[in-house]
mmCIF file of N, CA, C and O in Angstrom:
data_model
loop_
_atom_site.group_PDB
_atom_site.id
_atom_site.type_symbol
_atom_site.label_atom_id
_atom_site.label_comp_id
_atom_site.label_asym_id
_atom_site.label_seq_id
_atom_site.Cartn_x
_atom_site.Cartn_y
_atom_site.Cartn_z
ATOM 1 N N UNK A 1 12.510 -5.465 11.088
ATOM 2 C CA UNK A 1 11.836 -5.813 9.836
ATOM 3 C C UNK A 1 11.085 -7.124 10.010
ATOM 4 O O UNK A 1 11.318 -7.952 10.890
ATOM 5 N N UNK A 2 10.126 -7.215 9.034
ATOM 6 C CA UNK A 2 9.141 -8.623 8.994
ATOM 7 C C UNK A 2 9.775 -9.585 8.426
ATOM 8 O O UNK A 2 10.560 -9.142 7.588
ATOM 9 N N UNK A 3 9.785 -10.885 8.524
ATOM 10 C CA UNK A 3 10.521 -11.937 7.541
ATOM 11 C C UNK A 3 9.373 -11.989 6.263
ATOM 12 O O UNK A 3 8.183 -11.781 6.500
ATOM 13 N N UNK A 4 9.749 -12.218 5.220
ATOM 14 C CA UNK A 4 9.007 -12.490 3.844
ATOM 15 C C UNK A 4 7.881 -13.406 4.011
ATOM 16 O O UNK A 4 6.808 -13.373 3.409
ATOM 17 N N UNK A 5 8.326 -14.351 5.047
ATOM 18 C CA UNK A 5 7.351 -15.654 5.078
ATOM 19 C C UNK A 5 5.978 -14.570 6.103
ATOM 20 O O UNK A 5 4.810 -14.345 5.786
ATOM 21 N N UNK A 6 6.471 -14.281 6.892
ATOM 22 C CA UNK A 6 5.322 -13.613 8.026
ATOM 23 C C UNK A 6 4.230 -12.207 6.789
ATOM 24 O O UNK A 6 3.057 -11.836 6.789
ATOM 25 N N UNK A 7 5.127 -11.956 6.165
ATOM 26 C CA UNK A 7 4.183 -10.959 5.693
ATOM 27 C C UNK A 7 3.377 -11.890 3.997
ATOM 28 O O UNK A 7 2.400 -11.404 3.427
ATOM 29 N N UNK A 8 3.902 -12.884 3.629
ATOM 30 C CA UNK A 8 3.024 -13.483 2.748
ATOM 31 C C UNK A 8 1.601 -14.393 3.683
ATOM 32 O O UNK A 8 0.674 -15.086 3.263
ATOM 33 N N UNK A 9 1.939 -14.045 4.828
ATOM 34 C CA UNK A 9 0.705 -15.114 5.712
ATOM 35 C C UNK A 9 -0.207 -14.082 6.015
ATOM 36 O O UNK A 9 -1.418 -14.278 6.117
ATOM 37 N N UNK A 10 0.541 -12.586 6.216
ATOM 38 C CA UNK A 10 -0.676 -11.543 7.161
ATOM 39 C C UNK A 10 -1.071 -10.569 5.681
ATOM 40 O O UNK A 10 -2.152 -9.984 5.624
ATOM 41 N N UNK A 11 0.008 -10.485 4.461
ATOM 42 C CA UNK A 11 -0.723 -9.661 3.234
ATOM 43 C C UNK A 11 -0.473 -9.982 2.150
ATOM 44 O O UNK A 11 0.348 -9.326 1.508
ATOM 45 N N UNK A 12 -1.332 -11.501 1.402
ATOM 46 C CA UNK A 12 -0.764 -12.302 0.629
ATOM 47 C C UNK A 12 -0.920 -11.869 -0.712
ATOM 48 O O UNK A 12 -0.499 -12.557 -1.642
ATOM 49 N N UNK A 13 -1.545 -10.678 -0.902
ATOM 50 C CA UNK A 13 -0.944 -10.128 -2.835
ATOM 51 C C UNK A 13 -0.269 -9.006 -2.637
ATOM 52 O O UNK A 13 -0.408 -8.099 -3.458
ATOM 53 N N UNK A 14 0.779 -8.804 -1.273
ATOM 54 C CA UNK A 14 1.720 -7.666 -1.512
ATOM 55 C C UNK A 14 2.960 -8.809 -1.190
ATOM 56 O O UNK A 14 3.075 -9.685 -0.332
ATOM 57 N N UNK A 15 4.059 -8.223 -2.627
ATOM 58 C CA UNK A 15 5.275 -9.124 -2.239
ATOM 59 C C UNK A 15 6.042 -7.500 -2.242
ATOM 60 O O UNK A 15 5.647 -6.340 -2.363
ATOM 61 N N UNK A 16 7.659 -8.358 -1.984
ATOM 62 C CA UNK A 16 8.611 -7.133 -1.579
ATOM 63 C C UNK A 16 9.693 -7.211 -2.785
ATOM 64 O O UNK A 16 10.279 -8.107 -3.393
ATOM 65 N N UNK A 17 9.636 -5.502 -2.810
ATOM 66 C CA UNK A 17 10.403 -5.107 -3.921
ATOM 67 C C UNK A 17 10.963 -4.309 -3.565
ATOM 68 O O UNK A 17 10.285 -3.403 -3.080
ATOM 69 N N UNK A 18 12.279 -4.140 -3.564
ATOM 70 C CA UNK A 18 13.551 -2.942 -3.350
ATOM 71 C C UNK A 18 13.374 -3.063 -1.951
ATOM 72 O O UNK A 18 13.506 -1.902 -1.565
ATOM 73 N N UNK A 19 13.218 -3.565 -1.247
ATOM 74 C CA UNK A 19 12.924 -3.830 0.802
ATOM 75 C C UNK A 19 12.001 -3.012 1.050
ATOM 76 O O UNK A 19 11.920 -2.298 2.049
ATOM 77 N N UNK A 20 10.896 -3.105 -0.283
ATOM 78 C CA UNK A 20 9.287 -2.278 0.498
ATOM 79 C C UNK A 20 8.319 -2.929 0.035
ATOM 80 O O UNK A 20 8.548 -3.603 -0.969
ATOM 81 N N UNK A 21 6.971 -2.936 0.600
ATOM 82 C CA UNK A 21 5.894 -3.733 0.702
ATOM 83 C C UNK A 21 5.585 -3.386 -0.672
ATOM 84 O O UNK A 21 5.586 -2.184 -0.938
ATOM 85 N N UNK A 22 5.261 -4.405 -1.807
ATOM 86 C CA UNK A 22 4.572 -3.296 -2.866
ATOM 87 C C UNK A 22 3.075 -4.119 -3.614
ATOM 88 O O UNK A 22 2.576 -5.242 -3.670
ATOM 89 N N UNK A 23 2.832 -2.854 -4.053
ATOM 90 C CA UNK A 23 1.491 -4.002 -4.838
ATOM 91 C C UNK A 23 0.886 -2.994 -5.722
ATOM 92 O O UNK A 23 0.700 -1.788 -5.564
ATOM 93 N N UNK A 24 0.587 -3.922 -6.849
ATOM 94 C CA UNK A 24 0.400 -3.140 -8.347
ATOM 95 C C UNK A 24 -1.478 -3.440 -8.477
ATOM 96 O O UNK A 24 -2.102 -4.467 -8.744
ATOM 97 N N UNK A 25 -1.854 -2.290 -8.210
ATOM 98 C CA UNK A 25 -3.497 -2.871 -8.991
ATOM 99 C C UNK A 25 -4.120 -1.904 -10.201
ATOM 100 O O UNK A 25 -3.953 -0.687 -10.270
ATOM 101 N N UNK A 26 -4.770 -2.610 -11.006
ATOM 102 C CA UNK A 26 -5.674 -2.219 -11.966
ATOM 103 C C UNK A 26 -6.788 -1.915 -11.900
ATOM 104 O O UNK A 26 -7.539 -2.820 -11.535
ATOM 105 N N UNK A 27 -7.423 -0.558 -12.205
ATOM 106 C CA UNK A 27 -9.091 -0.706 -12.010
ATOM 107 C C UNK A 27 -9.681 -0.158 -13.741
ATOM 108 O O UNK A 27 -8.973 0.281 -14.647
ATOM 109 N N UNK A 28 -10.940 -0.344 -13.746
ATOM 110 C CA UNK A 28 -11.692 -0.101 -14.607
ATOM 111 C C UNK A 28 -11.479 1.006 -15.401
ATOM 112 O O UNK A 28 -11.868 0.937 -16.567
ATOM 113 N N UNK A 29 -10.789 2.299 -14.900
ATOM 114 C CA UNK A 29 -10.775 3.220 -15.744
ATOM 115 C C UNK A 29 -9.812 4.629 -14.658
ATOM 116 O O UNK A 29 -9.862 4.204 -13.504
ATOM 117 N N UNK A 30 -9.266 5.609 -14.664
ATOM 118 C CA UNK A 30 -8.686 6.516 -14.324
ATOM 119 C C UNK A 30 -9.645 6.966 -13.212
ATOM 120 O O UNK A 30 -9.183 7.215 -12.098
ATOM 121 N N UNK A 31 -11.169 7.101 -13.502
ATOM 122 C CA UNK A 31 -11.909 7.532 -11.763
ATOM 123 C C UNK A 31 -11.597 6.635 -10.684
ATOM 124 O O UNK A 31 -11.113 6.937 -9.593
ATOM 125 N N UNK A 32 -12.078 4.973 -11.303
ATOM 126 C CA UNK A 32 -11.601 4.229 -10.317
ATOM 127 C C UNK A 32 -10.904 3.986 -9.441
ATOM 128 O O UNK A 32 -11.173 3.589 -8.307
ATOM 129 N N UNK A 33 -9.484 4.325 -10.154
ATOM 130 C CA UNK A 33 -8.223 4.467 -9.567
ATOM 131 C C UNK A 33 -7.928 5.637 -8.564
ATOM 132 O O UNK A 33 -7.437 5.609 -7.435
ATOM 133 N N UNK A 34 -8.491 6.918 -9.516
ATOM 134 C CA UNK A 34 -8.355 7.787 -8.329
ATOM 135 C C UNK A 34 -9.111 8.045 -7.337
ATOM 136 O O UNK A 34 -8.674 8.843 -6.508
ATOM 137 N N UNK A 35 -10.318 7.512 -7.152
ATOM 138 C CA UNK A 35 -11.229 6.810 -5.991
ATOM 139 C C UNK A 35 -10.648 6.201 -4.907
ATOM 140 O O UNK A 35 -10.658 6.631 -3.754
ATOM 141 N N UNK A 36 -10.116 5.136 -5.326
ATOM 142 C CA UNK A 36 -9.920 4.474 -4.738
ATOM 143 C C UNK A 36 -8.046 4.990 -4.212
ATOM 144 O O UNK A 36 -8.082 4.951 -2.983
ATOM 145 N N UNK A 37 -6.982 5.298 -4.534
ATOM 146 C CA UNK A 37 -5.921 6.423 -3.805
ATOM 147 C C UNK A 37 -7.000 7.985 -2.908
ATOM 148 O O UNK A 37 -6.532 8.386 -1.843
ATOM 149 N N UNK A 38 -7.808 8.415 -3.234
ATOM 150 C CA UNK A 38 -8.557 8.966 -2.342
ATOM 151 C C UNK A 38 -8.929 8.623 -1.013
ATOM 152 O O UNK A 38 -8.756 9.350 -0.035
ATOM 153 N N UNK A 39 -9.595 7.172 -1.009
ATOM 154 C CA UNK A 39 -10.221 6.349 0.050
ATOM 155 C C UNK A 39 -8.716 6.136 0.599
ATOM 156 O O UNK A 39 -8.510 7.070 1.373
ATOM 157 N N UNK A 40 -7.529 5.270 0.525
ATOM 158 C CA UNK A 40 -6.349 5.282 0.601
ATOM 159 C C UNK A 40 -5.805 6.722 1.348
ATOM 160 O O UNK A 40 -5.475 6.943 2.513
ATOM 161 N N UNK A 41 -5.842 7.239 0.632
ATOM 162 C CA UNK A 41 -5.023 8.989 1.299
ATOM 163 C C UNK A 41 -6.050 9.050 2.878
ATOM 164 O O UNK A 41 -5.529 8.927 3.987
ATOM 165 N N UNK A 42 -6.802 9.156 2.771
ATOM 166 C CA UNK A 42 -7.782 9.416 3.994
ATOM 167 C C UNK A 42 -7.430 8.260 5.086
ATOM 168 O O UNK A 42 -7.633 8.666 6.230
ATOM 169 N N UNK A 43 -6.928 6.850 5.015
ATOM 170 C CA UNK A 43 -6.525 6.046 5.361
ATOM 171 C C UNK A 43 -5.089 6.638 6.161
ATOM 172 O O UNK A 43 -4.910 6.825 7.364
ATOM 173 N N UNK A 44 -4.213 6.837 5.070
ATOM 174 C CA UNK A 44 -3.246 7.141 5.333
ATOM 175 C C UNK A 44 -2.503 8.422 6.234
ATOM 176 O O UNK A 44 -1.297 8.524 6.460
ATOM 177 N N UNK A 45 -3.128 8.959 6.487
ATOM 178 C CA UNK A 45 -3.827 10.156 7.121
ATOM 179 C C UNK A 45 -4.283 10.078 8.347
ATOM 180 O O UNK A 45 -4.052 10.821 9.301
ATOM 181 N N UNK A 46 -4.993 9.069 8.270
ATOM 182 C CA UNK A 46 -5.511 8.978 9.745
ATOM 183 C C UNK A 46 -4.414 8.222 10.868
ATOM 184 O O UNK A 46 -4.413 8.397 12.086
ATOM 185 N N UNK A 47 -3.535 7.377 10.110
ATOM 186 C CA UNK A 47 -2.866 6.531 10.641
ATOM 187 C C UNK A 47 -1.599 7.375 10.576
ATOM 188 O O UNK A 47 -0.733 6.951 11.340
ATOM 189 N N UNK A 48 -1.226 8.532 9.823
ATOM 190 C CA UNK A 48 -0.389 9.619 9.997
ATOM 191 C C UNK A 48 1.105 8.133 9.689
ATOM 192 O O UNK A 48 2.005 7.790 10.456
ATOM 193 N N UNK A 49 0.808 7.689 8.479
ATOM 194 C CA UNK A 49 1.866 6.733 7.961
ATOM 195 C C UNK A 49 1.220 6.756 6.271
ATOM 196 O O UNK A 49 0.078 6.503 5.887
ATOM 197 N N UNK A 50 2.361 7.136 5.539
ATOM 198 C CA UNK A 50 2.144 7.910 4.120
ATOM 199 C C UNK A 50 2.866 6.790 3.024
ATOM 200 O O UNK A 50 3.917 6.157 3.122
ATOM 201 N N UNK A 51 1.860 6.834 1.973
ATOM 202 C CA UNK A 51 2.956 5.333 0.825
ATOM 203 C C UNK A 51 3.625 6.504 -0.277
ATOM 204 O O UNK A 51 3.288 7.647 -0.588
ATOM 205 N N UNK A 52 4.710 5.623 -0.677
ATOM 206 C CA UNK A 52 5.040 6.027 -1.947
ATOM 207 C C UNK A 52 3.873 5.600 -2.772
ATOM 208 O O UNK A 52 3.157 4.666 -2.410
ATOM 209 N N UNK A 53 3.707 6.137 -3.660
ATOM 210 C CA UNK A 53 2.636 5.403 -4.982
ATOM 211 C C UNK A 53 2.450 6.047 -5.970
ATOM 212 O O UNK A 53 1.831 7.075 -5.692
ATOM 213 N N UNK A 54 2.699 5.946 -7.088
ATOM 214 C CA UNK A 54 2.448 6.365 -8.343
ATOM 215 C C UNK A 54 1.026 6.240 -9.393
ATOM 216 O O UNK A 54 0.609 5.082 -9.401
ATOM 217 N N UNK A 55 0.422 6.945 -10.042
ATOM 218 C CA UNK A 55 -0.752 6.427 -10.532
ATOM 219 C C UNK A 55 -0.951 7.056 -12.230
ATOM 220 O O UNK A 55 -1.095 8.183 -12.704
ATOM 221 N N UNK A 56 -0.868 5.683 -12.792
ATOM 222 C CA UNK A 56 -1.038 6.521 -14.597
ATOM 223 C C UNK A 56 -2.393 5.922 -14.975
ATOM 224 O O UNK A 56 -2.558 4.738 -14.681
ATOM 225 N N UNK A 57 -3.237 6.480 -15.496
ATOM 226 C CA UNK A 57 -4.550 6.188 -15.767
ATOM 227 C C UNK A 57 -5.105 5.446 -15.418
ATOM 228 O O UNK A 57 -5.738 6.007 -14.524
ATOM 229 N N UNK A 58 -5.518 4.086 -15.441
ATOM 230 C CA UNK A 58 -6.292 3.109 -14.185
ATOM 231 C C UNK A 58 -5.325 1.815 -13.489
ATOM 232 O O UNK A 58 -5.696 0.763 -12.969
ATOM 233 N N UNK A 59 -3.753 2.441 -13.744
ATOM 234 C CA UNK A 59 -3.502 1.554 -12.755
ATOM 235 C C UNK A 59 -2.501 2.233 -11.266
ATOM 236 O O UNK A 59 -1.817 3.170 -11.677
ATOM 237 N N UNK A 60 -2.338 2.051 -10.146
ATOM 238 C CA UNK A 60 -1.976 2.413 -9.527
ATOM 239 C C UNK A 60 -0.850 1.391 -8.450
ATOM 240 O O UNK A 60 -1.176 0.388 -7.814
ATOM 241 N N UNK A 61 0.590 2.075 -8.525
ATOM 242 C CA UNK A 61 1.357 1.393 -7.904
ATOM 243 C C UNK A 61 1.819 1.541 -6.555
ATOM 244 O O UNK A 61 2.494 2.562 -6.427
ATOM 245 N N UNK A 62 1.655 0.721 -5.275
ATOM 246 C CA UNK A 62 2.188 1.518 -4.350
ATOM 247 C C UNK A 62 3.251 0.677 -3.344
ATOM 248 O O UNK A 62 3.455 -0.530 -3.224
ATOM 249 N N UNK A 63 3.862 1.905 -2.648
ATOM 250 C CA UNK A 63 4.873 0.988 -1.821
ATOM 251 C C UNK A 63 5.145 1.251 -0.680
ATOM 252 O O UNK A 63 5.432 2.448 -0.640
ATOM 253 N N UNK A 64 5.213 0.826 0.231
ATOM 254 C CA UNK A 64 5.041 0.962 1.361
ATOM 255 C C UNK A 64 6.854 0.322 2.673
ATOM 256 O O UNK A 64 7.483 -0.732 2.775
ATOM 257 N N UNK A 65 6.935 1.479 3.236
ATOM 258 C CA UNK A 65 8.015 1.121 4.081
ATOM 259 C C UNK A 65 7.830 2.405 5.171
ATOM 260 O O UNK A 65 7.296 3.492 4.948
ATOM 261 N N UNK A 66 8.571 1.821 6.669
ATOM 262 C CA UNK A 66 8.698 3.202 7.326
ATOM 263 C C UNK A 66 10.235 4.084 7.650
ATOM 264 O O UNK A 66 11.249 3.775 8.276
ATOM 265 N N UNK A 67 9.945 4.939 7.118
ATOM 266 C CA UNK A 67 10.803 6.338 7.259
ATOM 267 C C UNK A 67 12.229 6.025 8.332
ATOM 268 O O UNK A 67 13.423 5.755 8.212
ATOM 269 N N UNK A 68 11.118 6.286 9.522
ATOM 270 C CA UNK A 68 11.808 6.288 10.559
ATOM 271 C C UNK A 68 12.754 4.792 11.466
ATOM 272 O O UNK A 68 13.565 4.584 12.368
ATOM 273 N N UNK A 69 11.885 4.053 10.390
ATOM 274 C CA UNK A 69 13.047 2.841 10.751
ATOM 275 C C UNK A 69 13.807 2.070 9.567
ATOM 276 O O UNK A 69 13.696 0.894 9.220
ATOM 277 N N UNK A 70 14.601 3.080 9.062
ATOM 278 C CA UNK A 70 15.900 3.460 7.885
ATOM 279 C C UNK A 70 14.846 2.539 6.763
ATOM 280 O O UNK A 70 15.058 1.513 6.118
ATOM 281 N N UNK A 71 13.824 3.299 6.865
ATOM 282 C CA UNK A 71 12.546 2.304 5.238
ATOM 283 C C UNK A 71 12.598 0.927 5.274
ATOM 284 O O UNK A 71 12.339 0.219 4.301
ATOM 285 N N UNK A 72 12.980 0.451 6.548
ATOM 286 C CA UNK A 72 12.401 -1.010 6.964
ATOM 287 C C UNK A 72 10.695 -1.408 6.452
ATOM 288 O O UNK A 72 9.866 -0.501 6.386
ATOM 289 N N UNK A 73 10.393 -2.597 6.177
ATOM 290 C CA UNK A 73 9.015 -2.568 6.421
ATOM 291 C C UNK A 73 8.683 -2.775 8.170
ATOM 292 O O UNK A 73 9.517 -3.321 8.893
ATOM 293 N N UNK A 74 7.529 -2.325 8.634
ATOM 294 C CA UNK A 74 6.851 -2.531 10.154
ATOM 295 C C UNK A 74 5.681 -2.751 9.793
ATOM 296 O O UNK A 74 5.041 -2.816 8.743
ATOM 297 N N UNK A 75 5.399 -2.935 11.731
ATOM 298 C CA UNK A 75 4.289 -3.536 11.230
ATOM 299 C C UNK A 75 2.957 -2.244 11.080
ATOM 300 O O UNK A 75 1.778 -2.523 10.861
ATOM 301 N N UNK A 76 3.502 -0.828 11.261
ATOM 302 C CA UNK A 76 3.011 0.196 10.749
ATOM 303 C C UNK A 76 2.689 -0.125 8.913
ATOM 304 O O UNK A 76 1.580 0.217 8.500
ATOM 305 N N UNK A 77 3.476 -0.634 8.119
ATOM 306 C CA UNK A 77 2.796 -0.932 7.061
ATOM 307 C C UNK A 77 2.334 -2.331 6.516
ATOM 308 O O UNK A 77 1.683 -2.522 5.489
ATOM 309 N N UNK A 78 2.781 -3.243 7.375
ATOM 310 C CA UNK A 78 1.777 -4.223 7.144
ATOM 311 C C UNK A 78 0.210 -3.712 7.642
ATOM 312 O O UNK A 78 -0.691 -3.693 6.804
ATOM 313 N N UNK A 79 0.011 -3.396 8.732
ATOM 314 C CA UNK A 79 -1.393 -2.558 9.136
ATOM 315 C C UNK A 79 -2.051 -1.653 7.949
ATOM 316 O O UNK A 79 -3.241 -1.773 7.656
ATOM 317 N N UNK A 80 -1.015 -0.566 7.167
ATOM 318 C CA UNK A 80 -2.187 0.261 6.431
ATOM 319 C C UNK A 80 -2.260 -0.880 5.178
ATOM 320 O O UNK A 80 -3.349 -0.838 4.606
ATOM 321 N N UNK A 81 -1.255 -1.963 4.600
ATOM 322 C CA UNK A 81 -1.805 -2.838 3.618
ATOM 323 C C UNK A 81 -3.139 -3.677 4.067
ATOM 324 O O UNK A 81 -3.959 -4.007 3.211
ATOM 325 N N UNK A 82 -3.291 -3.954 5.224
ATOM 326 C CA UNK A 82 -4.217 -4.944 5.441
ATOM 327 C C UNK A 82 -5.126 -4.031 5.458
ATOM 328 O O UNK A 82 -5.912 -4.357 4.568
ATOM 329 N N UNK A 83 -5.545 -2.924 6.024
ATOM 330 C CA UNK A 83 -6.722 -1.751 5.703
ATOM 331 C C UNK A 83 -6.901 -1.534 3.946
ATOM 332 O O UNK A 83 -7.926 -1.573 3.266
ATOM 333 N N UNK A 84 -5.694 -1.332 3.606
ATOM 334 C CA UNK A 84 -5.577 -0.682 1.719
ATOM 335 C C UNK A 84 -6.750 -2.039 1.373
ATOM 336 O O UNK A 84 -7.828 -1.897 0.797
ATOM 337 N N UNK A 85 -6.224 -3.235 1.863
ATOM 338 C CA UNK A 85 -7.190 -4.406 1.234
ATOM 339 C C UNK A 85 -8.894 -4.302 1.833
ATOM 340 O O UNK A 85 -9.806 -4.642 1.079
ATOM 341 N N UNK A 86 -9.130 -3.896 2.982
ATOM 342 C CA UNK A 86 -10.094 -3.450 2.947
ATOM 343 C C UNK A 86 -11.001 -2.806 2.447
ATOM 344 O O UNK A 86 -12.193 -2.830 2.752
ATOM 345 N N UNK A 87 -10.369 -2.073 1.489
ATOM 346 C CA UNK A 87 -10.879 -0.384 0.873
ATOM 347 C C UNK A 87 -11.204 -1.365 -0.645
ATOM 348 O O UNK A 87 -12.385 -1.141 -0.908
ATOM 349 N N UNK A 88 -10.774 -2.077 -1.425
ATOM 350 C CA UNK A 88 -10.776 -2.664 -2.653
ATOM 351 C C UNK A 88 -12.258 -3.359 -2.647
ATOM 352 O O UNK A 88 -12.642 -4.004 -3.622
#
């Protein structure tokens, strides 16, 4: 796992909740949102590393940990957060 301090230096508006990467954003309206989890899914996909995330009309929550290392965070999801911030 990452220490708290290392991942507020490499993805500084995702903090950790329940021992997974998480981060809450708001957009303009319900397309926005699902635009932008679209751009995300295709992301996620390519990197064949998948988020939890929930989405109710324009805001979208997501969380991020890996599977295979008992839902540790890695640096498999520090990587798709620092891409997710790309996509915004």
């Amino acid at each position: 796992m990452i220490n708290e301090a290392e991942l507020k230096k490499r993805v500084p508006a995702w903090s950790v909740v329940g021992g997974k990467l998480h981060r809450e954003l708001q957009f303009a309206d319900f397309v926005a949102a699902f635009s932008f989890m679209t751009r995300v899914a295709l992301l996620a996909e390519k990197r064949d590393h998948h988020p939890e995330w929930r989405n109710v009309y324009n805001k979208v929550v997501i969380d991020l940990s890996t599977h295979d290392a008992g839902d540790a965070i890695t640096e498999k999801d520090v990587e798709l957060a620092q891409a997710i911030e790309k996509t915004m």
